[in-house]
mmCIF file of N, CA and C in Angstrom:
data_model
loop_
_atom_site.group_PDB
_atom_site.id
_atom_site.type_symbol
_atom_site.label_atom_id
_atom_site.label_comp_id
_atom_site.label_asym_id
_atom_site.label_seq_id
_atom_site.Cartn_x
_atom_site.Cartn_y
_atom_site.Cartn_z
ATOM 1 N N UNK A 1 -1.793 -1.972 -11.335
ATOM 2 C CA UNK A 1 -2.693 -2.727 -10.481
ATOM 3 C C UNK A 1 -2.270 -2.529 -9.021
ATOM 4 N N UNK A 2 -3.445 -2.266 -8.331
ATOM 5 C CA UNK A 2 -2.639 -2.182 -6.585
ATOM 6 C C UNK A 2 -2.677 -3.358 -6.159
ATOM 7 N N UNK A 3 -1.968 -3.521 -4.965
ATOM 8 C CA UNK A 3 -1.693 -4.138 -4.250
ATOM 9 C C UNK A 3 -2.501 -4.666 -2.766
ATOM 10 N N UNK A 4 -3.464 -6.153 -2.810
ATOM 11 C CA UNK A 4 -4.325 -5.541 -1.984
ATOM 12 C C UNK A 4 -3.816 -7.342 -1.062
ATOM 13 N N UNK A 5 -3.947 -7.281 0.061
ATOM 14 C CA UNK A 5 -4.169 -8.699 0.896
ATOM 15 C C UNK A 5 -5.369 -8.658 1.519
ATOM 16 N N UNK A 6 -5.842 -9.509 2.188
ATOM 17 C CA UNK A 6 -7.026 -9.701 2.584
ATOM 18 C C UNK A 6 -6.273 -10.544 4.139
ATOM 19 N N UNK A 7 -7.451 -10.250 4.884
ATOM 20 C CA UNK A 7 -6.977 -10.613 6.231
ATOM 21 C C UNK A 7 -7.124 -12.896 6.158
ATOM 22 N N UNK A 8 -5.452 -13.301 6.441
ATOM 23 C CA UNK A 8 -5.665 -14.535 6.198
ATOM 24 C C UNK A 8 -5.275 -14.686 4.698
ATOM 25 N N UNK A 9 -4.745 -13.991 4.274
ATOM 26 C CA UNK A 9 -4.381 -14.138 2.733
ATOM 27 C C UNK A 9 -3.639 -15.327 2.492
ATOM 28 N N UNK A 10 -4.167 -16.331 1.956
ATOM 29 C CA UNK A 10 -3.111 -17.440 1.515
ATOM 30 C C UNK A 10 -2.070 -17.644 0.775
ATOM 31 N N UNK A 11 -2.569 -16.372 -0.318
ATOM 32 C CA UNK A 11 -1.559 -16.121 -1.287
ATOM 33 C C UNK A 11 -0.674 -14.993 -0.777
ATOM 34 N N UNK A 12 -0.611 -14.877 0.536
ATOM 35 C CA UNK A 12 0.220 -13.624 0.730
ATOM 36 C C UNK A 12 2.238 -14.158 0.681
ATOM 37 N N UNK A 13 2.491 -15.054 0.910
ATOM 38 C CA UNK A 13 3.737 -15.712 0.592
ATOM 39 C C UNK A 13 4.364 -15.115 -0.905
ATOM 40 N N UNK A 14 3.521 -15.849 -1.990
ATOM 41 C CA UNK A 14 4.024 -15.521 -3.016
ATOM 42 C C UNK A 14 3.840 -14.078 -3.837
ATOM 43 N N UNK A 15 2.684 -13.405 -3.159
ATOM 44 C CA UNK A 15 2.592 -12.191 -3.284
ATOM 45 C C UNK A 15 4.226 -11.221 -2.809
ATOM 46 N N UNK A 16 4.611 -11.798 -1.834
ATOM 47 C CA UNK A 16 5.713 -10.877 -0.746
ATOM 48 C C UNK A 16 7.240 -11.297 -1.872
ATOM 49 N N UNK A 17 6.954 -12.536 -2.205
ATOM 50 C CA UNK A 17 8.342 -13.009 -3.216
ATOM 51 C C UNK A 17 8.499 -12.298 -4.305
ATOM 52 N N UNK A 18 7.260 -11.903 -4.890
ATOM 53 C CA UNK A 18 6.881 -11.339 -6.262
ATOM 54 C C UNK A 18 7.045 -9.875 -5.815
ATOM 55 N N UNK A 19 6.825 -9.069 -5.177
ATOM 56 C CA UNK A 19 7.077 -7.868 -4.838
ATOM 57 C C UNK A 19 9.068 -7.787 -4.199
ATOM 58 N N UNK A 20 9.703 -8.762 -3.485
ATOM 59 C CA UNK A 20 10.642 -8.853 -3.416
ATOM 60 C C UNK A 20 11.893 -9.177 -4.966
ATOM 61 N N UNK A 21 11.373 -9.380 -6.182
ATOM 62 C CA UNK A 21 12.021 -9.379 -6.909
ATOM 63 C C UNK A 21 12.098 -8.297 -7.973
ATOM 64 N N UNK A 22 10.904 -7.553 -7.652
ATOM 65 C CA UNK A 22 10.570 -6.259 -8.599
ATOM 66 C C UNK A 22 12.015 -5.062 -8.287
ATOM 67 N N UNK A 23 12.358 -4.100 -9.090
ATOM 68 C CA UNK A 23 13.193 -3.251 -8.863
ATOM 69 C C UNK A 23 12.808 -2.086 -7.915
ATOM 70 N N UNK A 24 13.858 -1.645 -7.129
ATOM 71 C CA UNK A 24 13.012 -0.336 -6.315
ATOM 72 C C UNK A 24 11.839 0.485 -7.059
ATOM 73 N N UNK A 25 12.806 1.187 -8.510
ATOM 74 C CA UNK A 25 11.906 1.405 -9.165
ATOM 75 C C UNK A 25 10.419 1.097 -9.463
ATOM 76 N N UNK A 26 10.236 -0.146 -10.016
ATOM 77 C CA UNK A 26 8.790 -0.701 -9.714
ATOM 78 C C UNK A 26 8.452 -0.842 -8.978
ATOM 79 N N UNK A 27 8.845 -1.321 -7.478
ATOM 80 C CA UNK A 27 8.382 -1.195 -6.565
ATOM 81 C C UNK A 27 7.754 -0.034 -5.765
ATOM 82 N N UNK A 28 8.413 1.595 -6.073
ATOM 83 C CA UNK A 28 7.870 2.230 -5.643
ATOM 84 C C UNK A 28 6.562 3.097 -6.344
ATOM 85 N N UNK A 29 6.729 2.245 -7.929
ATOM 86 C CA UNK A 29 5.565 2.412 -8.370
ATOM 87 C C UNK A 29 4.435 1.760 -8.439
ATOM 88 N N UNK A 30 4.851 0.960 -7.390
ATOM 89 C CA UNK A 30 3.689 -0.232 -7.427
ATOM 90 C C UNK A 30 2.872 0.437 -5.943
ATOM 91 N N UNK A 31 3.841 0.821 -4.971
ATOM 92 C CA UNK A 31 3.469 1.506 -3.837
ATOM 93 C C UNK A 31 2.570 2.915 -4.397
ATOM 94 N N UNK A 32 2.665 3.752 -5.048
ATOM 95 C CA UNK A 32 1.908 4.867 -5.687
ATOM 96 C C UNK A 32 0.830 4.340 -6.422
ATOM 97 N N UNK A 33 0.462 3.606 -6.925
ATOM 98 C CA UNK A 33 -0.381 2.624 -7.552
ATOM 99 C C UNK A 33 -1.157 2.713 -6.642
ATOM 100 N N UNK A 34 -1.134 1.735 -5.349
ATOM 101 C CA UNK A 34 -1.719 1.125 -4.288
ATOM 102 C C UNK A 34 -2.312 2.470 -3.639
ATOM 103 N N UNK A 35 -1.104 3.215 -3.273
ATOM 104 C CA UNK A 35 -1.919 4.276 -2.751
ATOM 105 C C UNK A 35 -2.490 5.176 -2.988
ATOM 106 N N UNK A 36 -3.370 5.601 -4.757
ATOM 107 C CA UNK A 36 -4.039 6.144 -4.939
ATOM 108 C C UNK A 36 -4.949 5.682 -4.997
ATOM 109 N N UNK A 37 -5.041 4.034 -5.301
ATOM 110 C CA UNK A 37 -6.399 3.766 -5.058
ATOM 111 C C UNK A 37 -7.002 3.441 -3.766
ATOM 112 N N UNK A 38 -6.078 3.281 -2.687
ATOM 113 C CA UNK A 38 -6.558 3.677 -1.371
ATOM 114 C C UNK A 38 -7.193 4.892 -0.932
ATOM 115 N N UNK A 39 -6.700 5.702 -0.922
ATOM 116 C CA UNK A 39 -6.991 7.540 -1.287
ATOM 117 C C UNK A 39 -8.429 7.434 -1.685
ATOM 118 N N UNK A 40 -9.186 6.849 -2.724
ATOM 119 C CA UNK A 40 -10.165 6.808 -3.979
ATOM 120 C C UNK A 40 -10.976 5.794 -2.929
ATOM 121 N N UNK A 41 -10.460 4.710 -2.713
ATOM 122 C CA UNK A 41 -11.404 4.709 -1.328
ATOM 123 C C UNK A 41 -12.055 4.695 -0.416
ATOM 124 N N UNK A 42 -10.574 5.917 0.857
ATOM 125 C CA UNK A 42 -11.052 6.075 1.871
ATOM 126 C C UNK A 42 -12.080 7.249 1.529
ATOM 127 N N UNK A 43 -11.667 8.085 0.398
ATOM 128 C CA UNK A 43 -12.644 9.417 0.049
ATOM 129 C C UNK A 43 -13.692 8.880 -0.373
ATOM 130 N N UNK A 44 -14.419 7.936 -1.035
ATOM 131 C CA UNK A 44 -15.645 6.978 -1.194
ATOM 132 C C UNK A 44 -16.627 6.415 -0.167
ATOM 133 N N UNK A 45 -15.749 6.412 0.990
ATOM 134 C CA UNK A 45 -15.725 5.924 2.406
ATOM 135 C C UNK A 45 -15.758 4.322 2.222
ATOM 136 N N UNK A 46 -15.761 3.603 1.482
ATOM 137 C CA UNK A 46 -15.396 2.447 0.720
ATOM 138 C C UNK A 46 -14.732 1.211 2.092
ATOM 139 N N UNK A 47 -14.313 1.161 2.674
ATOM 140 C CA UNK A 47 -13.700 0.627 3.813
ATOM 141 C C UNK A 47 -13.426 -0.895 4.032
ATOM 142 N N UNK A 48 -14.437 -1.676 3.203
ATOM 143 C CA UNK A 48 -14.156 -3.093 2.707
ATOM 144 C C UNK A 48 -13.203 -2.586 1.416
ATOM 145 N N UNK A 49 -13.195 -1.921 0.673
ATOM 146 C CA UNK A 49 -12.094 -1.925 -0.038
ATOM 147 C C UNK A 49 -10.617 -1.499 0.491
ATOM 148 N N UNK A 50 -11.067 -0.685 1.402
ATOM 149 C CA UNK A 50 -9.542 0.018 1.908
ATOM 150 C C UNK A 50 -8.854 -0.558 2.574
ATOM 151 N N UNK A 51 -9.252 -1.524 3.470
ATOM 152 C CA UNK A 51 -8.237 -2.526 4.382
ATOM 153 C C UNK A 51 -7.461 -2.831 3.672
ATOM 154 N N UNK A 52 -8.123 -4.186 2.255
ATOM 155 C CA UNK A 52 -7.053 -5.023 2.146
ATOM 156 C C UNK A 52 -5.767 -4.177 1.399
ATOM 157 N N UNK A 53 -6.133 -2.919 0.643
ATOM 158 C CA UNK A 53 -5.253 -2.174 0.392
ATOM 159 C C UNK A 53 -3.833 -1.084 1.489
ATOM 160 N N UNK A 54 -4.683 -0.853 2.416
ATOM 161 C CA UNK A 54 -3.709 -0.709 3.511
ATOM 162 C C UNK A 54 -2.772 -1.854 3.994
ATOM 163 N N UNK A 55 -3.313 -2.841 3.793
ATOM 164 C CA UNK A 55 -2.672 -4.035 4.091
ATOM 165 C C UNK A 55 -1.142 -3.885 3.309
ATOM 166 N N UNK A 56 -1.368 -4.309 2.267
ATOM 167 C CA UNK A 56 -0.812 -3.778 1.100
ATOM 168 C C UNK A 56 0.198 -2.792 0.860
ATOM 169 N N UNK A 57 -0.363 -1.779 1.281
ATOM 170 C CA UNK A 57 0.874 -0.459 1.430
ATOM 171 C C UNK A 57 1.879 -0.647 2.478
ATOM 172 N N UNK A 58 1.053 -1.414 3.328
ATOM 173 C CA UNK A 58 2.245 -1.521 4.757
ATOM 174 C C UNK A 58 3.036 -2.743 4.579
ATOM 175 N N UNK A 59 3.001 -3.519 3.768
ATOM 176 C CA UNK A 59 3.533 -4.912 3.362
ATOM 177 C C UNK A 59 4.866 -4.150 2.524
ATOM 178 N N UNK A 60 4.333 -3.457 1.383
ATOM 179 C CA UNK A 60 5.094 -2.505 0.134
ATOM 180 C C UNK A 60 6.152 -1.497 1.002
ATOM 181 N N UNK A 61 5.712 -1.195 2.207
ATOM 182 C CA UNK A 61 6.962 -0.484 3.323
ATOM 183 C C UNK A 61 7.962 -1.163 3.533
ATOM 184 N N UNK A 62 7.178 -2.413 4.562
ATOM 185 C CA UNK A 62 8.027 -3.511 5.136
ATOM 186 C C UNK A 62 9.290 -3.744 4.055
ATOM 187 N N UNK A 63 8.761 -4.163 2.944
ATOM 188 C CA UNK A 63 10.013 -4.934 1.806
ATOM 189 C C UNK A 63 10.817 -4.152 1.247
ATOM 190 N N UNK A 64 10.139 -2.956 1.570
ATOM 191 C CA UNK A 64 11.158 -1.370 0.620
ATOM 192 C C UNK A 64 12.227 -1.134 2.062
ATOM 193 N N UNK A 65 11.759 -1.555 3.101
ATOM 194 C CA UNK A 65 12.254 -1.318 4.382
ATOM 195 C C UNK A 65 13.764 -2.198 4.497
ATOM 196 N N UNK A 66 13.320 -3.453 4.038
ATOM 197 C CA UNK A 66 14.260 -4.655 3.913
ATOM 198 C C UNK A 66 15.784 -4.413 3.426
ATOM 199 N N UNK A 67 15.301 -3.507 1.877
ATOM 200 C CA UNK A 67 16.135 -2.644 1.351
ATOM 201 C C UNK A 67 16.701 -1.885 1.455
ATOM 202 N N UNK A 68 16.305 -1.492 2.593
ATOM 203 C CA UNK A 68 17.280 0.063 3.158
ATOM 204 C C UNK A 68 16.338 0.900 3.049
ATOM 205 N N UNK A 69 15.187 0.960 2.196
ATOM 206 C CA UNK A 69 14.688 2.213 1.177
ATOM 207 C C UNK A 69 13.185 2.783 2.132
ATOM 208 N N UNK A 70 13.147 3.784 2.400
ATOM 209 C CA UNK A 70 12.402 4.077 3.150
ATOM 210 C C UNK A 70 11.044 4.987 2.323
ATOM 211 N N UNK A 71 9.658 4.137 2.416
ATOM 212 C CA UNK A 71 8.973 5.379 1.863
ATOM 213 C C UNK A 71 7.773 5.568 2.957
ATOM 214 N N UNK A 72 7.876 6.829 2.290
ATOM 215 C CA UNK A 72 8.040 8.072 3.647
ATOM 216 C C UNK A 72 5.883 8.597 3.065
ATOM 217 N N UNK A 73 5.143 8.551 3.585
ATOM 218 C CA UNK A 73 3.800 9.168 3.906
ATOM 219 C C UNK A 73 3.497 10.171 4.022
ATOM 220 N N UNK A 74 2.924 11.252 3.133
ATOM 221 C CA UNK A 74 2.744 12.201 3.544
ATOM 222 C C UNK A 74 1.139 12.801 3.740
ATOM 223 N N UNK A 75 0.849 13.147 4.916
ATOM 224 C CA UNK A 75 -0.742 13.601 5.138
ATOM 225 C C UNK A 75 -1.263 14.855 4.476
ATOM 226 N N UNK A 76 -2.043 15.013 3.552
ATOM 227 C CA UNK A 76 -2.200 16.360 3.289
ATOM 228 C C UNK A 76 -3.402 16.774 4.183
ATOM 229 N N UNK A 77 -2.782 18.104 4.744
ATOM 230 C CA UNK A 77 -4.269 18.872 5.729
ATOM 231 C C UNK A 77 -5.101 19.651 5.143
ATOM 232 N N UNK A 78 -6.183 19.716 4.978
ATOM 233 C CA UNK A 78 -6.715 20.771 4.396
ATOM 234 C C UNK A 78 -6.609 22.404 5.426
ATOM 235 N N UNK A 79 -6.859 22.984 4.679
ATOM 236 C CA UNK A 79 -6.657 24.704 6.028
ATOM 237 C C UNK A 79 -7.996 25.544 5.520
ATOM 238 N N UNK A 80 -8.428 26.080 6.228
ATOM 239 C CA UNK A 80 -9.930 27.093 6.006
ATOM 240 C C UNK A 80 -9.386 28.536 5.768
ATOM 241 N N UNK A 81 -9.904 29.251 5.692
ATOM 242 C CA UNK A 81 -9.485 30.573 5.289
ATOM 243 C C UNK A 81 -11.004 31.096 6.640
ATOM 244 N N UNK A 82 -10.369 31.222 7.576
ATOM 245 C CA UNK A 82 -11.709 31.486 8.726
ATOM 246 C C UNK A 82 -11.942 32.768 9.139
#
């Protein structure tokens, strides 16, 4: 399941506790989770869905951050053959 907040999230407290007790492990599968269905989407152009999920991924940084544990983004470019 991803990980989504909404702007004003009330439940975002116990959301942040519950992600703070998970193992890196799960945690960084909870972050891959989140961000494929962000991916799914921004490629949809979907954009009420994609916030609260960006939200989300950057929350899933912050707490992996807390940890020492850094996860790291990677952009894929597409290239033309011109």
């Amino acid at each position: 399941m991803a990980l989504t907040f909404f702007e004003q999230d009330p439940n975002r407290p116990e959301k942040e506790e519950s992600l703070r007790a998970l193992s890196e492990a799960d945690l960084l599968a909870f972050y891959h989770e989140t961000r494929r269905a962000a991916s799914a989407a921004r490629e949809a152009h979907d954009m009420e869905t994609l916030y609260p999920l960006a939200r989300g991924l950057k929350t899933i940084q912050r707490i992996a951050g807390e940890r020492g544990l850094v996860i790291k983004t990677r952009r894929l470019v597409k290239t033309s053959d011109a």
